[in-house]
Amino acid sequence: MVGSLFLRELIKEFGTDHIYGADTFNEMQPPSSEPSYLAAATAAVYEAMTTVDPHAVWLLQGWLFQHQPEFWGPAQIRAVLGAVPQDRLLVLDLFAESQPVYLHTASFHGQPFIWCMLHNFGGNHGLFGALEAVNRGPESARLFPNSTMVGTGIVPEGIGQNEVVYALMAELGWRKDPVPDLEAWVISFVRRRYGVSQPNAEAAWRLLLRSVYNCSGEGCKGHNRSPLVRRPSLQINTTVWYNRSDVFEAWRLLLTAAPYLTNSPAFRYDLLDITRQAVQELVSLYYDEARTAYLNHQFPALLRAGGILAYELLPALNEVLASDSRFLLGSWLEQARAVAVSEVEAYFYEQNSRYQLTLWGPEGNILDYANKQLSGLVADYYQPRWGLFLETLVDSLAKSIPFQQHKFDKKVFQLEQAFVLSKKRYSSQPQGDTIELAQKIFLKYSPKGFSGSL
């Protein structure tokens, strides 16, 4: 009854294309695993739709089937998919480039589905992609025995990053077959993007294709878990699926190409993005050094590595990010404030926007889930956290007392909460020259074991 009333009002306000999105039990466990219960609940939702619109098609995210595999066994999945008449349920195979559900559900037991690339959780910054899996995935799904695939989709939680991934996926929607030569496609993408062929820039992108954009297997989670954007601890895993030297060499090559591409806004953006990525890698390396020094009671080494991380690298990152409006905290917050009709409402929206970037909920409910690397956020959120952490480690060694994570968490939460509740305003106007600032960071911090030069 409630569902039908809602749908009538929805159609009254917006009209209809006869496709209705509804997600039962998404990231929540049903009260019963009995197939009869799951079938009845599903049928009731569909009945509410067809009572109002006899031509209704139910659009369902298939996320629930892969998110809780311990609950959604074959019988449970079949109960849901079979409770709606064939072809009246359209399933989004939401994370198909990494964890396709159609493979273990016999193509959703005959219900049509859309092969979707999710790619990014939380709108995180960070160079990342599984281009080979994206390129081959739709064809594999189409050729699957008794396939019911009817199309492709792009369903990220956040955009504004890794444009090459979305360019490829968008093109695949118009292709019958995969791109035959992915490297050649990427080089073509770069030439279109910069408006000219530049050998060093193209060489940089070849390295990115074989490294950050070549993720495969269980490591492809679509979430940036770099130490830079995580609450500090001694337990952070800094393992990555690529060779960091490829990132540093691509960084050098783009800087070498800079004199020829200075007037390309897309190039300037990419140079900033790879500089940001390189600093992220450096933060991981210095974190490892600092942690090792602490565990081995090496006081001078801890001071050196920790000092570079917290008081040199992060301020340098904040400065270079400030050179582009797309990497400004001020721009992010202004978007939230712009929809308000009063100053009180503007502050409310801004505070929610700050929560989304950091604590998510009032107690750090999904801490750093939607992390970003923005000028202002680096300076007033990430840097203070790392400063406190490293000072705590130094104090621990100096006083011969063990580091206690739970005590640190209580202290650092005060910093995190203070950022969220702050009324400090941030500029939405870029400052500084991206190329000059990127060169400055490279010349000072490119790793010693890295032989390239400008």
Coordinates of C-alpha atoms in Angstrom, one line a residue:
M1 CA 0.0 0.0 0.0
V2 CA 2.7 2.5 1.0
G3 CA 4.8 1.5 -2.0
S4 CA 1.9 2.1 -4.4
L5 CA 1.0 5.5 -2.8
F6 CA 4.7 6.6 -3.2
L7 CA 4.9 5.5 -6.8
R8 CA 1.7 7.3 -7.7
E9 CA 3.1 10.5 -6.3
L10 CA 6.4 9.9 -8.0
I11 CA 4.7 9.5 -11.4
K12 CA 2.5 12.5 -10.8
E13 CA 5.5 14.7 -10.2
F14 CA 8.0 13.3 -12.7
G15 CA 6.1 11.2 -15.2
T16 CA 7.5 7.8 -16.0
D17 CA 9.7 5.7 -18.4
H18 CA 8.3 2.6 -16.6
I19 CA 11.6 1.7 -15.0
Y20 CA 11.7 2.0 -11.2
G21 CA 14.7 1.6 -9.0
A22 CA 14.3 -0.2 -5.7
D23 CA 16.8 -2.0 -3.6
T24 CA 15.7 -4.5 -1.0
F25 CA 18.1 -5.5 1.7
N26 CA 21.0 -3.5 0.3
E27 CA 23.9 -3.8 2.7
M28 CA 21.5 -5.1 5.4
Q29 CA 20.7 -8.7 6.3
P30 CA 17.1 -9.8 5.9
P31 CA 15.4 -11.1 9.0
S32 CA 15.1 -14.5 7.5
S33 CA 17.2 -16.5 5.0
E34 CA 14.2 -18.7 4.1
P35 CA 13.8 -18.6 0.3
S36 CA 10.0 -18.4 0.7
Y37 CA 10.3 -15.3 2.8
L38 CA 12.8 -13.6 0.3
A39 CA 10.5 -14.5 -2.6
A40 CA 7.4 -13.2 -0.9
A41 CA 9.1 -9.9 0.1
T42 CA 10.4 -9.4 -3.5
A43 CA 7.0 -10.3 -5.0
A44 CA 5.3 -7.7 -2.8
V45 CA 7.6 -4.9 -4.0
Y46 CA 7.0 -5.9 -7.6
E47 CA 3.2 -6.0 -7.0
A48 CA 3.3 -2.5 -5.6
M49 CA 4.9 -1.4 -8.8
T50 CA 2.5 -3.1 -11.2
T51 CA -0.5 -2.0 -9.2
V52 CA 0.3 1.5 -10.3
D53 CA 2.0 0.8 -13.6
P54 CA 1.3 -2.5 -15.4
H55 CA 4.3 -2.0 -17.6
A56 CA 6.7 -1.5 -14.7
V57 CA 10.3 -2.9 -14.9
W58 CA 12.2 -3.1 -11.7
L59 CA 15.8 -1.9 -11.8
L60 CA 17.7 -3.7 -9.0
Q61 CA 21.3 -3.3 -7.9
G62 CA 23.0 -6.7 -7.8
W63 CA 25.3 -5.4 -5.1
L64 CA 23.6 -7.3 -2.3
F65 CA 24.5 -10.7 -3.8
Q66 CA 28.3 -10.0 -3.7
H67 CA 28.4 -7.8 -0.7
Q68 CA 27.2 -10.5 1.7
P69 CA 28.0 -13.8 0.0
E70 CA 27.8 -15.7 3.3
F71 CA 24.1 -14.9 3.4
W72 CA 23.2 -14.9 -0.3
G73 CA 23.6 -18.5 -1.3
P74 CA 22.3 -20.1 -4.5
A75 CA 18.8 -20.7 -3.0
Q76 CA 18.5 -17.2 -1.6
I77 CA 19.6 -15.5 -4.9
R78 CA 17.3 -17.7 -7.0
A79 CA 14.3 -16.9 -4.7
V80 CA 14.7 -13.2 -5.3
L81 CA 15.4 -13.4 -9.0
G82 CA 12.6 -15.9 -9.6
A83 CA 9.9 -13.9 -7.7
V84 CA 9.7 -11.4 -10.6
P85 CA 8.4 -12.4 -14.1
Q86 CA 11.2 -12.9 -16.6
D87 CA 12.3 -9.7 -18.3
R88 CA 10.5 -7.5 -15.8
L89 CA 13.6 -7.3 -13.5
L90 CA 16.7 -5.5 -14.8
V91 CA 19.8 -6.2 -12.6
L92 CA 22.9 -4.0 -12.4
D93 CA 25.9 -6.2 -12.0
L94 CA 27.4 -3.3 -10.1
F95 CA 31.1 -4.2 -9.7
A96 CA 31.5 -6.4 -12.7
E97 CA 35.1 -5.3 -13.6
S98 CA 36.3 -6.8 -10.4
Q99 CA 33.6 -9.1 -8.9
P100 CA 31.0 -10.1 -11.5
V101 CA 28.0 -11.7 -10.1
Y102 CA 26.6 -13.1 -13.4
L103 CA 29.4 -15.7 -13.4
H104 CA 28.0 -17.6 -10.3
T105 CA 24.3 -17.0 -10.8
A106 CA 23.9 -18.5 -14.3
S107 CA 23.6 -15.0 -15.8
F108 CA 21.1 -14.0 -13.0
H109 CA 19.0 -17.0 -13.7
G110 CA 17.7 -15.6 -17.0
Q111 CA 16.9 -12.1 -15.8
P112 CA 18.5 -9.4 -18.0
F113 CA 21.4 -7.5 -16.6
I114 CA 23.7 -4.6 -17.3
W115 CA 27.5 -5.1 -17.0
C116 CA 28.6 -2.2 -14.9
M117 CA 32.0 -0.6 -14.1
L118 CA 32.0 0.8 -10.5
H119 CA 35.7 1.7 -10.3
N120 CA 35.7 4.2 -7.5
F121 CA 34.3 4.1 -4.0
G122 CA 33.9 7.4 -2.1
G123 CA 35.2 9.6 -4.9
N124 CA 38.7 9.1 -3.7
H125 CA 41.7 10.7 -5.4
G126 CA 44.4 8.3 -6.5
L127 CA 45.6 6.9 -9.9
F128 CA 43.8 3.6 -10.2
G129 CA 42.2 1.4 -12.7
A130 CA 41.8 -2.1 -14.1
L131 CA 41.8 -1.2 -17.8
E132 CA 42.4 -4.7 -19.1
A133 CA 39.5 -6.1 -17.0
V134 CA 37.3 -3.2 -18.2
N135 CA 38.3 -3.7 -21.8
R136 CA 37.6 -7.5 -21.8
G137 CA 34.8 -7.7 -19.3
P138 CA 31.8 -6.7 -21.5
E139 CA 32.7 -9.2 -24.3
S140 CA 33.2 -12.0 -21.7
A141 CA 29.8 -11.3 -20.3
R142 CA 28.2 -11.2 -23.7
L143 CA 29.7 -14.5 -24.7
F144 CA 28.9 -16.2 -21.4
P145 CA 26.7 -19.3 -22.0
N146 CA 23.0 -18.3 -22.2
S147 CA 24.0 -14.7 -21.4
T148 CA 21.3 -12.3 -20.6
M149 CA 23.5 -9.2 -20.7
V150 CA 21.6 -6.3 -22.4
G151 CA 24.0 -3.4 -22.0
T152 CA 26.9 -1.7 -20.2
G153 CA 26.9 0.9 -17.4
I154 CA 29.2 3.3 -15.4
V155 CA 28.3 3.5 -11.7
P156 CA 31.1 5.1 -9.7
E157 CA 30.4 6.6 -6.3
G158 CA 32.4 9.6 -7.3
I159 CA 33.8 11.1 -10.5
G160 CA 36.4 13.8 -11.2
Q161 CA 39.4 11.4 -11.3
N162 CA 41.1 8.9 -13.6
E163 CA 39.4 10.2 -16.7
V164 CA 41.1 7.6 -18.9
V165 CA 39.2 4.8 -17.2
Y166 CA 35.8 6.5 -17.9
A167 CA 36.8 7.4 -21.5
L168 CA 37.5 3.7 -22.2
M169 CA 34.4 2.4 -20.6
A170 CA 32.2 5.0 -22.4
E171 CA 33.7 3.9 -25.7
L172 CA 33.2 0.2 -25.0
G173 CA 29.4 0.9 -24.9
W174 CA 29.6 1.5 -28.6
R175 CA 32.0 -1.4 -29.5
K176 CA 31.1 -5.0 -30.2
D177 CA 34.6 -6.2 -29.4
P178 CA 37.3 -5.1 -26.9
V179 CA 39.9 -2.5 -28.0
P180 CA 42.5 -4.7 -29.8
D181 CA 45.6 -2.8 -28.7
L182 CA 45.1 -1.1 -25.3
E183 CA 48.5 0.6 -25.4
A184 CA 47.7 2.1 -28.8
W185 CA 44.3 3.2 -27.5
V186 CA 45.9 5.0 -24.5
I187 CA 48.4 6.8 -26.7
S188 CA 45.6 7.9 -29.0
F189 CA 43.7 9.1 -25.9
V190 CA 46.7 11.1 -24.8
R191 CA 47.1 12.7 -28.2
R192 CA 43.5 13.8 -28.3
R193 CA 43.7 15.0 -24.7
Y194 CA 46.7 17.2 -25.3
G195 CA 46.0 18.1 -28.9
V196 CA 49.5 17.1 -30.0
S197 CA 51.8 14.1 -30.1
Q198 CA 54.6 14.4 -27.4
P199 CA 57.0 11.5 -27.0
N200 CA 57.8 11.9 -23.3
A201 CA 54.2 12.4 -22.4
E202 CA 53.3 9.2 -24.3
A203 CA 56.1 7.3 -22.7
A204 CA 54.8 8.4 -19.3
W205 CA 51.3 7.1 -20.1
R206 CA 52.7 3.7 -21.2
L207 CA 54.2 3.4 -17.7
L208 CA 51.0 4.4 -16.1
L209 CA 49.1 1.8 -18.2
R210 CA 51.4 -1.0 -17.0
S211 CA 51.4 0.1 -13.4
V212 CA 48.5 2.0 -11.7
Y213 CA 46.1 1.2 -14.5
N214 CA 46.9 -2.5 -14.5
C215 CA 45.2 -3.6 -11.3
S216 CA 44.0 -7.2 -11.2
G217 CA 42.8 -9.7 -8.7
E218 CA 41.7 -9.1 -5.1
G219 CA 43.8 -5.9 -4.8
C220 CA 41.3 -4.0 -7.0
K221 CA 39.0 -2.5 -4.3
G222 CA 38.6 0.9 -5.8
H223 CA 39.5 2.6 -2.5
N224 CA 42.5 4.7 -1.7
R225 CA 44.1 3.2 1.4
S226 CA 47.4 5.1 1.3
P227 CA 48.8 6.1 4.7
L228 CA 48.4 9.8 3.6
V229 CA 44.6 9.6 3.9
R230 CA 44.2 7.1 6.7
R231 CA 44.2 7.7 10.5
P232 CA 47.8 7.0 11.5
S233 CA 48.8 3.8 13.2
L234 CA 51.7 1.3 13.2
Q235 CA 49.6 -1.3 11.3
I236 CA 49.0 0.4 7.9
N237 CA 49.7 -1.9 4.9
T238 CA 51.7 0.1 2.2
T239 CA 51.7 -2.8 -0.4
V240 CA 50.6 -1.8 -3.9
W241 CA 50.1 -3.9 -7.0
Y242 CA 52.5 -1.9 -9.1
N243 CA 56.2 -0.8 -9.1
R244 CA 56.4 2.6 -7.6
S245 CA 59.4 3.4 -9.8
D246 CA 57.1 3.4 -12.8
V247 CA 55.1 6.2 -11.1
F248 CA 58.3 8.2 -10.4
E249 CA 59.6 7.8 -13.9
A250 CA 56.2 8.8 -15.4
W251 CA 56.3 11.9 -13.2
R252 CA 59.8 12.7 -14.5
L253 CA 58.7 12.2 -18.1
L254 CA 55.6 14.4 -17.8
L255 CA 57.8 17.2 -16.3
T256 CA 60.2 16.8 -19.2
A257 CA 57.3 17.2 -21.6
A258 CA 56.0 20.3 -19.7
P259 CA 57.8 22.9 -21.9
Y260 CA 55.9 21.6 -25.0
L261 CA 52.5 21.3 -23.3
T262 CA 52.4 24.3 -21.1
N263 CA 49.3 25.7 -22.8
S264 CA 47.3 22.5 -22.4
P265 CA 44.9 22.6 -19.4
A266 CA 44.5 18.8 -19.5
F267 CA 48.2 18.4 -19.3
R268 CA 48.5 20.7 -16.4
Y269 CA 45.8 18.8 -14.6
D270 CA 47.5 15.5 -15.3
L271 CA 50.9 16.8 -14.2
L272 CA 49.3 17.9 -10.9
D273 CA 47.6 14.5 -10.5
I274 CA 50.7 12.5 -11.0
T275 CA 52.7 14.9 -8.7
R276 CA 50.0 14.2 -6.1
Q277 CA 50.3 10.5 -6.7
A278 CA 54.1 10.6 -6.4
V279 CA 53.9 12.5 -3.1
Q280 CA 51.4 9.9 -2.0
E281 CA 54.0 7.2 -2.8
L282 CA 56.7 9.1 -1.0
V283 CA 54.5 9.4 2.1
S284 CA 54.2 5.6 2.1
L285 CA 57.9 5.2 1.8
Y286 CA 58.7 7.7 4.6
Y287 CA 56.0 6.1 6.8
D288 CA 57.7 2.7 6.4
E289 CA 61.0 4.3 7.3
A290 CA 59.5 6.0 10.4
R291 CA 57.7 2.9 11.5
T292 CA 60.9 0.8 11.2
A293 CA 62.9 3.4 13.0
Y294 CA 60.4 3.4 15.9
L295 CA 60.2 -0.3 16.2
N296 CA 64.0 -0.5 16.2
H297 CA 64.4 2.3 18.7
Q298 CA 66.3 4.4 16.2
F299 CA 65.6 7.9 17.5
P300 CA 67.5 10.0 14.8
A301 CA 66.0 8.0 11.9
L302 CA 62.5 8.5 13.3
L303 CA 63.0 12.2 13.6
R304 CA 64.3 12.4 10.1
A305 CA 61.7 10.3 8.3
G306 CA 58.8 11.6 10.4
G307 CA 59.9 15.2 10.0
I308 CA 60.0 14.9 6.2
L309 CA 56.6 13.2 6.1
A310 CA 54.7 15.5 8.3
Y311 CA 56.5 18.9 8.0
E312 CA 57.9 18.9 4.5
L313 CA 56.0 16.5 2.1
L314 CA 52.5 17.3 3.3
P315 CA 52.9 21.1 3.2
A316 CA 54.5 20.7 -0.3
L317 CA 51.5 18.7 -1.4
N318 CA 49.1 21.2 0.0
E319 CA 50.9 24.0 -1.9
V320 CA 50.9 22.3 -5.3
L321 CA 47.2 21.2 -4.9
A322 CA 46.4 24.9 -4.4
S323 CA 47.4 25.6 -7.9
D324 CA 44.3 24.1 -9.4
S325 CA 40.7 24.9 -8.5
R326 CA 39.7 21.2 -8.8
F327 CA 42.0 20.3 -5.9
L328 CA 40.8 23.1 -3.5
L329 CA 38.8 22.4 -0.3
G330 CA 37.4 25.9 -0.8
S331 CA 35.8 24.8 -4.1
W332 CA 34.4 21.7 -2.6
L333 CA 32.8 23.5 0.3
E334 CA 31.5 26.3 -1.9
Q335 CA 29.5 23.8 -3.9
A336 CA 27.7 22.7 -0.7
R337 CA 27.1 26.3 0.5
A338 CA 25.8 27.4 -2.9
V339 CA 22.5 25.5 -2.5
A340 CA 21.6 27.0 0.8
V341 CA 19.0 29.8 1.2
S342 CA 20.5 31.2 4.5
E343 CA 23.8 31.4 6.3
V344 CA 22.5 28.9 8.9
E345 CA 21.7 26.5 6.2
A346 CA 25.0 27.1 4.4
Y347 CA 26.9 26.2 7.6
F348 CA 24.9 23.1 8.0
Y349 CA 25.6 22.0 4.4
E350 CA 29.3 22.9 4.8
Q351 CA 29.5 20.9 8.0
N352 CA 28.0 17.9 6.3
S353 CA 30.4 18.3 3.4
R354 CA 33.3 18.3 5.9
Y355 CA 31.9 15.2 7.6
Q356 CA 31.7 13.4 4.2
L357 CA 35.4 14.0 3.6
T358 CA 36.5 12.9 7.0
L359 CA 34.5 11.3 9.9
W360 CA 31.4 10.6 7.8
G361 CA 29.4 10.4 11.0
P362 CA 29.7 12.2 14.3
E363 CA 31.9 9.4 15.8
G364 CA 34.0 8.5 12.8
N365 CA 31.4 6.0 11.7
I366 CA 33.0 5.3 8.3
L367 CA 36.3 7.1 8.9
D368 CA 37.9 8.5 5.8
Y369 CA 35.7 6.6 3.4
A370 CA 35.3 9.5 1.0
N371 CA 38.8 10.8 1.5
K372 CA 40.1 13.4 -1.0
Q373 CA 43.4 15.1 -1.5
L374 CA 42.5 18.8 -1.5
S375 CA 44.5 21.9 -0.6
G376 CA 43.2 22.9 2.8
L377 CA 42.2 19.4 3.8
V378 CA 45.8 18.3 3.6
A379 CA 47.0 21.3 5.7
D380 CA 44.3 21.2 8.3
Y381 CA 43.3 17.6 8.6
Y382 CA 45.9 15.1 7.3
Q383 CA 49.0 17.0 8.4
P384 CA 47.9 17.6 12.0
R385 CA 47.0 14.0 12.3
W386 CA 50.4 12.9 11.1
G387 CA 52.1 15.5 13.2
L388 CA 50.4 14.3 16.3
F389 CA 51.2 10.6 15.5
L390 CA 54.9 11.2 14.9
E391 CA 55.2 13.4 18.0
T392 CA 53.5 10.6 20.0
L393 CA 56.0 8.1 18.7
V394 CA 59.0 10.4 19.5
D395 CA 57.6 10.9 23.0
S396 CA 57.1 7.1 23.4
L397 CA 60.8 6.5 22.6
A398 CA 62.0 9.3 24.7
K399 CA 60.1 8.1 27.8
S400 CA 60.4 4.4 27.1
I401 CA 56.6 3.9 27.2
P402 CA 54.8 1.8 24.6
F403 CA 52.6 3.5 21.9
Q404 CA 49.0 2.8 22.7
Q405 CA 46.7 3.1 19.7
H406 CA 43.5 3.5 21.6
K407 CA 44.9 6.5 23.5
F408 CA 46.1 8.0 20.3
D409 CA 42.7 7.5 18.7
K410 CA 41.0 9.5 21.4
K411 CA 43.5 12.4 21.0
V412 CA 43.4 12.4 17.2
F413 CA 39.6 12.3 17.2
Q414 CA 39.7 15.7 18.8
L415 CA 41.7 17.1 15.9
E416 CA 39.4 15.4 13.4
Q417 CA 36.3 16.7 15.1
A418 CA 37.7 20.2 15.3
F419 CA 38.2 20.3 11.6
V420 CA 34.6 19.3 10.9
L421 CA 33.2 21.9 13.4
S422 CA 35.5 24.7 12.3
K423 CA 34.1 27.7 10.5
K424 CA 37.3 28.5 8.8
R425 CA 36.8 29.7 5.2
Y426 CA 39.0 28.5 2.4
S427 CA 39.8 30.1 -0.9
S428 CA 38.2 28.8 -4.1
Q429 CA 40.8 30.6 -6.2
P430 CA 44.0 28.7 -7.3
Q431 CA 47.4 30.1 -6.3
G432 CA 50.8 29.3 -7.8
D433 CA 52.0 27.7 -11.0
T434 CA 51.5 23.9 -11.2
I435 CA 54.5 23.2 -13.4
E436 CA 56.9 25.2 -11.2
L437 CA 55.7 23.7 -8.0
A438 CA 55.8 20.2 -9.4
Q439 CA 59.4 20.7 -10.5
K440 CA 60.3 22.0 -7.1
I441 CA 58.9 18.9 -5.4
F442 CA 60.5 16.5 -7.9
L443 CA 64.0 18.1 -7.6
K444 CA 63.9 17.9 -3.8
Y445 CA 62.1 14.6 -3.1
S446 CA 62.4 12.2 -6.0
P447 CA 63.9 9.0 -4.5
K448 CA 67.6 8.5 -4.3
G449 CA 67.4 5.1 -5.9
F450 CA 65.6 6.7 -8.9
S451 CA 68.1 7.6 -11.6
G452 CA 66.0 9.8 -13.8
S453 CA 66.6 13.6 -14.1
L454 CA 65.0 16.6 -15.7

